[in-house]
Amino acid sequence: MTDIDTLAPASHLKRLEAESIHILREVAAEFANPVMLYSIGKDSSVLLHLLQKAFYPAPPPIPLLHVDTTWKFREMIAFRDRRARETGCRLIVHINQDGVAQGIGPFSHGATVHTDVMKTQALKQALDKYKFDAAIGGARRDEEKSRAKERVFSFRNAQHRWDPKSQRPELWDLYNARIHKGESVRAFPISNWTELDIWLYIYRENIEVPSLYLAAERPVVEREGALIMVDDERMPLLPGEVPQMRKVRFRTLGCYPLTGAIESEADTLPAVIQEMLVARTSERQGRVIDHDPSASMEKKKQEGYF
Amino acid sequence: MNRIDAGAAIDAYLQQHETKSLLRFITCGSVDDGKSTLLGRLLYDTKLLFDDQLAALEGDSRRHGTQNGELDFALLVDGLSAEREQGITIDVAYRFFSTDRRKFIVADCPGHEQYTRNMATGASTAELAVVLVDARKGLLTQTRRHTWICALLGIRHVLLAVNKMDLVEYAEEVFRPIESAYRELAGQMGIGQVTAIPLSALRGENISCRSSRMDWYEGPSLLEHLETVQIVRPSSDLGFRMPVQWVCRPDQGFRGYAGQVAAGALSRGDEVVVLPAGVRSRVARIVTADGDLDCARVGDAVTLTLDDERDISRGDIIAATAQPPQVADQFAANLLWMGESPLLPGRPYWLKIGTRTVTAQVTEIKHKVDVNTQEKQAAKRLLLNEVAYCNISLDQPIAFEPYEHCHELGGFILIDRQSFATIGAGTLAFALRRADNIHWQHLDVDRAARAAIKGQTPACLWFTGLSGSGKSTIANLVEKRLHAMGYHTYMLDGDNVRHGLNRDLGFTDEDRVENIRRVAEVARLMTDAGLIVLVSFISPFRSERRMARALFDAGEFREVFVDTPLEICERRDAKGLYAKARAGDIKNFTGIDSPYEPPEAPELHLQTTTASADAMAQRVVESLLD
């Protein structure tokens, strides 16, 4: 019998890392055709790092899937391709071609339609096309209320739907990976990490993240209180609207027209962490899509969103 | 602040962050005890709410709130829209916060009996439980149930939060009797560590700092206690144990066994034993992506290589040779049933423990325990949210530890083999017999020898179908033909066996399962003896037919589906049974008030409306001799 304070079997981050590695290995061992959703942001960068550690010295037995909405920051795409090359991971990129054919985009169709068609539907298409039975994602329970309720192994029916009212019980670290043909599991290895844990781990492990997280002079316009970066010529400017160079950075990365920047002087990782320690808003605040109705994440998840 | 300063500051912060201990706790209590309010208050008081979350809360409070537009903290933690509409907690929500002294993961658990499985999910990973009681109501049935479930899952520390003290004028006379009653209750259930705190979640009294309204109380505030309570964890004096999760083989030169250390510590060069096989070896390397380690400790995720090549796979346990865990295949266990359909003794389920999945049956329910009163009752089945003490038998031995010594090697889940749902969770108490005491009698005359002397390949023809479908008619014709051709056969018929071997069984679901189990075992012994066995049983449930199939070698078991529509069976009604069932004189009659689950992939599917019994018997014989 030992007290937890004196036992301290490992540091906090080491313990989180071990838990995530355990989950990743369970996915690899129990599913026939798993994939890891790679969305290029900080959480994905941590996931990719953990994936490499979990199977070391073997290369990760799980490929990466990026669902490309075609509206990501240009830097993200360059970063993605480089990281896949450097890590030797197999990268699958899926774009909803139906959506492209219909010309779906955030400016023409709005955030909700764009996200549904180019992200949620695209994800479902990709999972069906490659017949993945498990998809690993970087969602964390501290991000949002419905995620706080989700299991580590989150069961999805053949239509990819999440049923929050009858989740499988999940005791200890015993994950039930049994599914019928067509059904799938979304697995969340970093469920128990907080945003602060993610940044400290990135710092400690020296994990590379897109420089969009660091403050720099960038061309932005202000819309409905959000600072939107003009990342390419597809962004229609309103009459009289002129992009201004401001020193900004991003707390999360998504489609550039839907991701608000914050003004910041933090151009190094330690400075970003310091800024976050005194932050008064949560990271998802910058996400336009989350501000629909208050329960929108839950609804989107039921429809198959991550 | 310049760059170098920021870097140094973060290094210092990282150091502090890294050395904080983590406490995982749950909050539980009945519906109106103010559990969610307490949690919301805790997050608010520790300044862990962001401005945008507060703004959303203000909006939600106006729309759904119950505090006349004031901040309703309950809305902060009830995450699902159904929960907010109904004002109840359905599933467990995890929240994260930290203070200067500790980090916390809190699982906010539902209190309704129907969501017990979700409470168990939250409690399984917790070290402490905050049990809420409404000061005006005192201990309720739910208090008892929640405390007991905590005890069942091995939580040794309880913080009794006597809430809503503001509504009883902060009176000590209200608090003390509740405290002493609870101490007695917790003591009975084996929870030794109880701290009782009078508080008001709504008013913030005794939450993050001590209340000035209750001078008579000299103990810590809620947060102070959470920050300082000394948690005792089991398993620290066990030897090294690690379930193998994954065999890592990047190339011919490397073969490593990856896993997370469940107990004890291990150094390079230590001698280990691999269980259940009992193979011994020595640790060559403890590999991680950050370099080899000299020593691995509880909780570490590592990859071990051994001195010599061994046949080790996922599910095996690598343990210290000096102090190995026991190996057994029969256990006494506590079991919480979480399935929509009842637990039936004898029915096979998958059991997952550590990284191993085996087939298990509950062989006997010793007694079930009323979750509200802890009264022991006799039971033949378990329903949703019922708990029992029972005997469990596995189809193969496993290495384990009693749950009280090690949760990782003593906690298990049961998975339904058809729906794949998680339908049970249990804790191993002790082994009923050690597997290393069982030795199969070695016989020189084996099944191959017995079959050879008869000049035939043994088989089990399993005829399934509704009563009156023609199973026995066809099976009889098949047996006559085989006999005429010189084959050694035996027929097991439902009616005949029920007069003898299974005379003690009725027609409830449990008895039907046991009926089939016995018949399947007898059929297996007969094929062992070299016979071709014809089994003619309604055998309505897929899972039992699957259980029977699993007893035989591949190709030996042939399921013959005698498919006759219910209307035709009922019209024939040779024994007059359907008429009686329709009249209500026979209960649980298959096809009438008890289901028949048709085979999904039978070896033979006989549609009796399309051919004569003779022709179909011929098909069976041909398929067998093919």
Coordinates of C-alpha atoms in Angstrom, one line a residue, chain B residues 165-444:
Chain B
M165 CA -27.1 23.1 4.5
D166 CA -28.4 26.5 3.6
L167 CA -31.9 25.1 3.7
V168 CA -31.5 23.7 7.2
E169 CA -30.0 26.9 8.7
Y170 CA -26.5 25.4 8.7
A171 CA -27.5 23.4 11.8
E172 CA -25.1 20.9 13.3
E173 CA -28.0 18.9 14.7
V174 CA -29.0 18.1 11.2
F175 CA -25.5 17.2 10.0
R176 CA -24.3 14.9 12.8
P177 CA -26.9 12.2 12.7
I178 CA -26.5 11.9 8.9
E179 CA -22.8 11.6 9.3
S180 CA -23.0 8.9 11.9
A181 CA -25.6 6.9 10.0
Y182 CA -23.5 7.1 6.9
R183 CA -20.3 6.0 8.7
E184 CA -22.1 2.9 9.9
L185 CA -23.5 2.1 6.4
A186 CA -20.0 2.6 4.8
G187 CA -18.4 0.5 7.5
Q188 CA -20.8 -2.4 6.7
M189 CA -19.7 -2.3 3.1
G190 CA -16.0 -2.3 3.9
I191 CA -15.3 1.4 3.1
G192 CA -13.1 2.5 5.9
Q193 CA -12.2 6.0 4.9
V194 CA -15.1 8.4 5.2
T195 CA -14.8 12.2 5.5
A196 CA -18.1 14.0 6.0
I197 CA -18.4 17.7 5.1
P198 CA -21.5 19.9 5.6
L199 CA -21.8 22.3 2.6
S200 CA -24.0 24.3 0.3
A201 CA -23.1 23.9 -3.4
L202 CA -25.5 26.6 -4.4
R203 CA -24.1 29.2 -2.0
G204 CA -20.5 28.0 -2.2
E205 CA -20.2 27.2 1.5
N206 CA -17.4 24.8 2.4
I207 CA -16.6 24.2 -1.3
S208 CA -13.3 25.9 -2.0
C209 CA -12.7 27.4 1.4
R210 CA -14.1 26.9 4.8
S211 CA -17.5 28.4 5.5
S212 CA -18.0 31.1 8.1
R213 CA -21.6 30.0 8.6
M214 CA -20.7 26.7 10.2
D215 CA -18.2 27.5 13.0
W216 CA -19.1 24.2 14.7
Y217 CA -17.5 22.3 11.8
E218 CA -13.7 22.1 12.1
G219 CA -12.8 19.9 9.2
P220 CA -11.5 20.8 5.7
S221 CA -13.5 22.3 2.9
L222 CA -14.4 20.0 0.0
L223 CA -11.5 21.2 -2.2
E224 CA -9.0 21.1 0.7
H225 CA -9.9 17.5 1.3
L226 CA -9.6 16.6 -2.4
E227 CA -6.2 18.3 -2.5
T228 CA -4.8 16.5 0.5
V229 CA -6.5 13.2 1.0
Q230 CA -3.9 10.4 1.1
I231 CA -5.1 7.8 -1.4
V232 CA -4.1 4.2 -0.9
R233 CA -3.7 2.1 -4.0
P234 CA -3.6 -1.7 -4.1
S235 CA -1.1 -3.9 -5.9
S236 CA 2.1 -2.2 -5.0
D237 CA 3.4 -5.2 -3.2
L238 CA 2.7 -7.6 -6.0
G239 CA 5.5 -8.9 -8.3
F240 CA 5.9 -7.8 -11.9
R241 CA 2.9 -8.5 -14.2
M242 CA 2.4 -7.3 -17.7
P243 CA -0.3 -8.5 -20.1
V244 CA 1.0 -8.8 -23.7
Q245 CA -0.9 -6.4 -25.9
W246 CA 1.0 -6.6 -29.2
V247 CA 3.8 -8.6 -30.6
C248 CA 6.2 -6.2 -32.3
R249 CA 8.1 -7.8 -35.2
P250 CA 9.5 -5.2 -37.5
D251 CA 12.0 -7.6 -39.0
Q252 CA 13.5 -11.1 -38.4
G253 CA 16.0 -9.6 -36.0
F254 CA 13.6 -8.2 -33.4
R255 CA 10.8 -9.8 -31.5
G256 CA 9.3 -7.7 -28.7
Y257 CA 6.3 -8.0 -26.5
A258 CA 4.5 -4.7 -26.0
G259 CA 2.2 -3.9 -23.0
Q260 CA 1.5 -1.7 -20.0
V261 CA 2.9 -2.8 -16.7
A262 CA -0.1 -3.9 -14.5
A263 CA 1.8 -4.4 -11.2
G264 CA 5.3 -4.5 -9.8
A265 CA 8.6 -3.5 -11.3
L266 CA 11.0 -5.2 -13.7
S267 CA 14.7 -4.8 -14.3
R268 CA 16.8 -5.9 -17.3
G269 CA 18.1 -9.4 -16.7
D270 CA 15.2 -10.4 -14.4
E271 CA 13.8 -13.9 -14.8
V272 CA 10.2 -14.0 -16.0
V273 CA 7.5 -16.6 -16.6
V274 CA 5.0 -16.4 -19.4
L275 CA 1.5 -17.5 -18.3
P276 CA -0.6 -19.5 -18.7
A277 CA 1.9 -21.7 -20.6
G278 CA 4.5 -21.5 -17.8
V279 CA 7.5 -20.9 -20.1
R280 CA 10.5 -19.2 -18.5
S281 CA 13.0 -16.8 -19.9
R282 CA 15.0 -13.7 -19.0
V283 CA 14.5 -10.1 -19.9
A284 CA 17.0 -9.0 -22.5
R285 CA 15.9 -5.4 -23.1
I286 CA 13.2 -3.0 -22.0
V287 CA 12.6 -1.0 -25.1
T288 CA 10.8 2.4 -25.5
A289 CA 10.9 5.0 -28.3
D290 CA 12.9 7.2 -25.9
G291 CA 15.6 4.6 -25.4
D292 CA 16.0 1.4 -23.5
L293 CA 15.2 1.4 -19.7
D294 CA 16.9 -0.3 -16.9
C295 CA 13.7 -0.7 -15.0
A296 CA 10.0 -0.6 -15.8
R297 CA 7.3 0.3 -13.2
V298 CA 3.6 0.1 -12.8
G299 CA 1.8 2.1 -15.5
D300 CA 4.7 2.2 -17.9
A301 CA 4.1 1.3 -21.6
V302 CA 7.1 -0.7 -22.7
T303 CA 8.2 -3.4 -25.1
L304 CA 10.2 -6.4 -23.7
T305 CA 12.6 -8.6 -25.5
L306 CA 13.6 -11.9 -24.0
D307 CA 16.8 -14.0 -24.1
D308 CA 15.3 -16.7 -26.2
E309 CA 12.6 -17.0 -28.8
R310 CA 9.4 -18.1 -27.3
D311 CA 5.9 -18.6 -28.6
I312 CA 4.2 -15.7 -26.8
S313 CA 1.1 -13.9 -28.1
R314 CA -1.4 -11.3 -27.2
G315 CA -3.3 -12.2 -24.0
D316 CA -0.3 -13.9 -22.3
I317 CA 1.0 -12.5 -19.1
I318 CA 4.7 -12.0 -18.5
A319 CA 5.3 -12.1 -14.7
A320 CA 8.1 -12.3 -12.2
T321 CA 9.2 -15.9 -11.7
A322 CA 9.7 -15.4 -8.0
Q323 CA 6.1 -14.2 -7.4
P324 CA 3.9 -15.4 -10.3
P325 CA 0.1 -14.9 -10.3
Q326 CA -2.2 -17.9 -10.0
V327 CA -3.6 -19.6 -13.1
A328 CA -7.1 -20.9 -13.0
D329 CA -10.2 -21.5 -15.2
Q330 CA -12.9 -21.4 -12.5
F331 CA -13.6 -18.4 -10.3
A332 CA -15.9 -17.0 -7.7
A333 CA -16.8 -13.4 -8.8
N334 CA -19.0 -10.5 -8.3
L335 CA -21.0 -9.6 -11.4
L336 CA -23.0 -6.5 -12.4
W337 CA -25.3 -7.4 -15.2
M338 CA -25.7 -4.6 -17.8
G339 CA -27.5 -6.4 -20.6
E340 CA -31.1 -5.8 -21.8
S341 CA -31.7 -9.5 -22.0
P342 CA -31.1 -11.6 -18.8
L343 CA -28.0 -13.4 -17.8
L344 CA -28.6 -17.1 -18.2
P345 CA -26.3 -19.6 -16.4
G346 CA -24.8 -22.0 -18.9
R347 CA -25.0 -19.5 -21.8
P348 CA -21.5 -18.7 -23.3
Y349 CA -20.3 -15.1 -23.3
W350 CA -16.9 -13.6 -24.2
L351 CA -15.0 -12.5 -21.2
K352 CA -12.3 -9.9 -21.6
I353 CA -9.7 -9.5 -18.9
G354 CA -6.4 -7.7 -19.4
T355 CA -5.7 -8.2 -23.0
R356 CA -7.2 -11.7 -23.2
T357 CA -10.6 -12.7 -24.5
V358 CA -12.0 -16.1 -23.6
T359 CA -15.3 -17.9 -23.6
A360 CA -17.0 -17.9 -20.2
Q361 CA -20.2 -19.3 -18.6
V362 CA -21.7 -18.5 -15.3
T363 CA -22.1 -22.0 -13.9
E364 CA -24.0 -21.0 -10.8
I365 CA -25.5 -17.9 -9.3
K366 CA -24.7 -18.3 -5.6
H367 CA -27.0 -15.4 -4.8
K368 CA -28.0 -12.1 -6.1
V369 CA -27.7 -9.0 -4.0
D370 CA -30.5 -6.4 -3.9
V371 CA -28.7 -3.3 -5.0
N372 CA -30.8 -1.1 -2.7
T373 CA -30.9 -3.2 0.5
Q374 CA -27.9 -5.6 0.0
E375 CA -30.2 -8.4 0.9
K376 CA -29.1 -11.8 -0.5
Q377 CA -31.6 -13.6 -2.7
A378 CA -31.7 -16.8 -4.6
A379 CA -31.8 -16.4 -8.4
K380 CA -31.8 -18.4 -11.6
R381 CA -31.1 -15.4 -13.8
L382 CA -30.0 -11.8 -13.6
L383 CA -31.8 -8.8 -15.1
L384 CA -30.4 -5.4 -16.1
N385 CA -28.6 -3.7 -13.2
E386 CA -28.7 -6.7 -11.0
V387 CA -25.6 -7.8 -9.1
A388 CA -24.8 -11.4 -8.1
Y389 CA -22.0 -13.4 -6.5
C390 CA -21.5 -16.3 -8.8
N391 CA -19.2 -19.0 -10.1
I392 CA -17.7 -18.5 -13.5
S393 CA -16.1 -21.1 -15.7
L394 CA -13.7 -20.4 -18.7
D395 CA -12.9 -22.5 -21.7
Q396 CA -9.2 -22.0 -21.0
P397 CA -7.1 -21.1 -18.0
I398 CA -5.9 -17.5 -17.4
A399 CA -3.4 -15.9 -15.1
F400 CA -5.1 -13.4 -12.8
E401 CA -5.1 -11.6 -9.5
P402 CA -8.0 -11.1 -7.1
Y403 CA -9.6 -7.7 -7.9
E404 CA -8.8 -6.3 -4.5
H405 CA -5.1 -6.8 -5.2
C406 CA -5.0 -5.6 -8.8
H407 CA -7.8 -4.1 -10.8
E408 CA -6.0 -4.6 -14.1
L409 CA -5.8 -8.4 -13.7
G410 CA -9.0 -9.0 -11.7
G411 CA -11.6 -6.8 -13.4
F412 CA -13.4 -8.2 -16.4
I413 CA -16.2 -7.4 -18.8
L414 CA -18.6 -9.8 -20.5
I415 CA -19.6 -9.3 -24.2
D416 CA -22.6 -10.8 -25.8
R417 CA -21.7 -13.1 -28.7
Q418 CA -24.5 -12.0 -30.9
S419 CA -25.1 -8.4 -30.3
F420 CA -21.5 -7.7 -29.3
A421 CA -22.7 -5.4 -26.6
T422 CA -20.9 -5.1 -23.3
I423 CA -23.4 -6.8 -21.0
G424 CA -21.6 -7.5 -17.8
A425 CA -18.7 -6.3 -15.6
G426 CA -17.2 -8.3 -12.8
T427 CA -14.5 -8.6 -10.3
L428 CA -12.7 -11.9 -9.6
A429 CA -12.6 -12.9 -5.9
F430 CA -10.7 -16.1 -6.0
A431 CA -10.0 -19.3 -8.0
L432 CA -12.3 -22.2 -7.3
R433 CA -9.7 -24.6 -8.4
R434 CA -6.3 -24.1 -9.8
A435 CA -5.9 -25.1 -13.4
D436 CA -2.5 -26.7 -12.8
N437 CA -4.3 -29.3 -10.7
I438 CA -6.3 -30.5 -13.6
H439 CA -4.7 -33.1 -15.9
W440 CA -6.6 -34.6 -18.7
Q441 CA -6.3 -38.4 -18.4
H442 CA -4.0 -39.4 -21.1
L443 CA -5.6 -42.2 -23.1
D444 CA -3.9 -44.4 -25.6

